[in-house]
XYZ file of C-alpha atoms in Angstrom:
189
model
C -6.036 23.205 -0.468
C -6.122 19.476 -2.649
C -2.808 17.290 -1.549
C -1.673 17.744 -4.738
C -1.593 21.570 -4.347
C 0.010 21.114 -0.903
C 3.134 19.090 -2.193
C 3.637 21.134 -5.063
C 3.693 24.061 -2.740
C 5.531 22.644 0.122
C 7.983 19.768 -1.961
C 11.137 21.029 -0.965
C 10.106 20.986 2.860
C 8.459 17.806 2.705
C 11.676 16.499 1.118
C 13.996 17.988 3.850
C 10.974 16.149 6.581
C 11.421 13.233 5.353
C 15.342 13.093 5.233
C 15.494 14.069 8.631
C 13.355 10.931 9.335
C 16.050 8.412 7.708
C 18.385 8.919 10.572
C 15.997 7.528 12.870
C 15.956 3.566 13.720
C 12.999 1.183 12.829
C 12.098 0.952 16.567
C 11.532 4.653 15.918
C 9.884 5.150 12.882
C 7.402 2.267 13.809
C 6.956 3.792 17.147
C 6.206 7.735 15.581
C 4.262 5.905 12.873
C 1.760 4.077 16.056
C 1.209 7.455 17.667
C -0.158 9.049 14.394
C -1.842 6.078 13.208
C -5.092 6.965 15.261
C -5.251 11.177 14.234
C -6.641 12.213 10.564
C -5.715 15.861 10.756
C -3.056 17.197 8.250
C -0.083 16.794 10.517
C -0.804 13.401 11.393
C -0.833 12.668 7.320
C 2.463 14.843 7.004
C 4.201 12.959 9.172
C 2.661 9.484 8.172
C 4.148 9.878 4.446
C 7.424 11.569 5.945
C 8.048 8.769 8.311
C 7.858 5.939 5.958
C 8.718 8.097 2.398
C 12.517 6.602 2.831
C 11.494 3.492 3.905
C 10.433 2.776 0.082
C 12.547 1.545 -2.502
C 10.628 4.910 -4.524
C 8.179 6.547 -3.039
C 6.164 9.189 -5.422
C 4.298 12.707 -4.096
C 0.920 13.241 -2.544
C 0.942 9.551 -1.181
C -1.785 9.281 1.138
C -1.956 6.822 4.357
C -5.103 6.651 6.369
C -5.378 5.632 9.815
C -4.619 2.570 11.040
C -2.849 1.433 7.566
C -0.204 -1.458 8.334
C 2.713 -1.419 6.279
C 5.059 -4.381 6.273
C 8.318 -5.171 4.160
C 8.218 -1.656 2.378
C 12.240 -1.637 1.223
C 10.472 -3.905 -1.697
C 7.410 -1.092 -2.951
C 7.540 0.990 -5.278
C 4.776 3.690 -5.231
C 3.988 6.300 -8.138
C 2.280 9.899 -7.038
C -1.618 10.981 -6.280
C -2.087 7.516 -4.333
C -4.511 6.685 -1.439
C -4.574 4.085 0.499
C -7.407 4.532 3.169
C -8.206 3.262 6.793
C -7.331 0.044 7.946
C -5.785 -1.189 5.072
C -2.925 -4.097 5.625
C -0.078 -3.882 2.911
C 3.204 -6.363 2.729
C 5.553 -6.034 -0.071
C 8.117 -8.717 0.821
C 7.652 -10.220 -2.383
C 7.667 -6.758 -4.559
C 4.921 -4.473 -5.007
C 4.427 -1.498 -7.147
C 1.780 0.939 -7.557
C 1.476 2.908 -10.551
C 0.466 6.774 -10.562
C -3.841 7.706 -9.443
C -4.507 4.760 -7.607
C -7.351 4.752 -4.979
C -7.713 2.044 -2.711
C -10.422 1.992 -0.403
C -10.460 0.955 3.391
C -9.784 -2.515 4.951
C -8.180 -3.862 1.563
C -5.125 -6.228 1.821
C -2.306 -6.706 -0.579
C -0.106 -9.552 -0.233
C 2.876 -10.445 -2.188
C 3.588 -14.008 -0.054
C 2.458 -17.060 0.490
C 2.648 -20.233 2.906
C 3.988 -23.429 1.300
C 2.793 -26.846 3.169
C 4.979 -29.051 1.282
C 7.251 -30.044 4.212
C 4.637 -32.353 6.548
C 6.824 -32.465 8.992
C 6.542 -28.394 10.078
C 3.338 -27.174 11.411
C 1.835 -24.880 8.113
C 2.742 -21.751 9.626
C 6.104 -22.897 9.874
C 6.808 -23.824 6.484
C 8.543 -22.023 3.734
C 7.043 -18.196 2.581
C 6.633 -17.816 -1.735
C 7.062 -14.799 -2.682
C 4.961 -13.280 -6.198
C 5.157 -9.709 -6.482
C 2.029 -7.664 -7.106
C 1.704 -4.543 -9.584
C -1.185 -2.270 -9.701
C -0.995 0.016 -13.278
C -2.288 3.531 -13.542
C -5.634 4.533 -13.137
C -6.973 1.950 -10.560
C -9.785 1.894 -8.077
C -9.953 -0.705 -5.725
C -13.152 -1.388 -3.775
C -13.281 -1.694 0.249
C -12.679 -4.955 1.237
C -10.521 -6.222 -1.473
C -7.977 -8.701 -1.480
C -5.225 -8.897 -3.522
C -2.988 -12.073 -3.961
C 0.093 -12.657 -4.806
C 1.661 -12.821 -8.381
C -0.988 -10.786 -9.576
C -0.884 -7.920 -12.586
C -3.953 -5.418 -12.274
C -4.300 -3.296 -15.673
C -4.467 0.174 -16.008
C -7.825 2.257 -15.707
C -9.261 -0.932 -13.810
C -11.899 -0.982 -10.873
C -12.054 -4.118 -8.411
C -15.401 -4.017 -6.711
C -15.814 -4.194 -3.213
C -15.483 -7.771 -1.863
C -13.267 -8.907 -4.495
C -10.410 -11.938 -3.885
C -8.168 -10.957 -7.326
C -6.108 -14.419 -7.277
C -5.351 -13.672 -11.383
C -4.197 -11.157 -13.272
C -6.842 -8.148 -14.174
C -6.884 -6.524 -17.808
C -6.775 -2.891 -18.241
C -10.416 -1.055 -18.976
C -12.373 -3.672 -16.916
C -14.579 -4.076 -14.063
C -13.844 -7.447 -11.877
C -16.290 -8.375 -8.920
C -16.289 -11.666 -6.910
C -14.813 -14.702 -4.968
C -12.601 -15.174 -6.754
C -12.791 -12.200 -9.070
C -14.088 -12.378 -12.606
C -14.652 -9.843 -15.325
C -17.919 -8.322 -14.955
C -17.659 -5.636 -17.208
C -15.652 -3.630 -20.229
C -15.197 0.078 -18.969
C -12.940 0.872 -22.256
């Protein structure tokens, strides 16, 4: 049985799952969300999307989160429905992220909607000022292992970001982009 076929079949219980989570602290959720994070079996999945499916400003169905995927900041996502988001993958929406519907993203790929200022010379970098850029992925997107996606950036629909890839602009739909940073490679449209 697909994921899609599972959360048509079992939506209503999946819904009630993940309601029961809300009631539960962060301290919780983060800690439930550390024991599955190692296990790829279906319950470990189940409970990975019911755990954190409130957590999201909108959260769409058959959402999948490998293991070891670290979420950050997720009251600021918005997520569409058939999504993956494979092993190892570091995510942090403080700065607004949203994720259209079909999206693939492939292990050890890292979104980031924030920045570090270093205007102030009298703080240590680190300690400086965050800017925050939201990120939106359209429709239709592959993203290669690897990837990294900076803030402020727009990737179009039916696009594929090769393996590798630092996106620091904004991608047009129906294109291939590859490279540090990336550049359009190729017209898939």
């Amino acid at each position: 049985m697909s994921g899609r076929d599972f959360f048509e079949r079992f939506s209503i219980f999946i819904n009630v799952l993940s309601s029961f989570f809300l009631v539960f602290p962060g301290f919780i959720i983060t800690l439930l969300w550390d024991i599955v994070s190692p296990f790829s079996g279906r319950v470990s999945i189940l409970v990975r999307y019911c755990v954190m499916a409130k957590r999201f400003k909108c959260i769409g169905s058959n959402v999948y989160f490998g293991r070891f995927v670290i979420l950050r900041n997720t009251r600021g996502a918005s997520f569409g429905s058939n999504i993956s988001i494979h092993d190892s993958c570091y995510i942090d929406a403080i700065g607004g992220l949203e994720i259209g519907n079909d999206v693939s993203i492939a292990h050890h790929t890292s979104i980031l909607t924030f920045n570090h200022t270093w205007s102030n010379h009298r703080l240590a970098i680190k300690y400086n000022p965050i800017e925050c850029a939201p990120v939106k992925i359209n429709d239709d997107v592959w993203i290669g292992c690897g990837v990294r996606i900076m803030p402020g950036v727009e990737i179009g629909a039916r696009s594929i970001i090769a393996a590798g890839s630092v996106v620091t602009r904004s991608v047009p739909p129906g294109v291939i982009v590859a490279g540090v940073p990336a550049k359009v490679v190729k017209s898939i449209v």
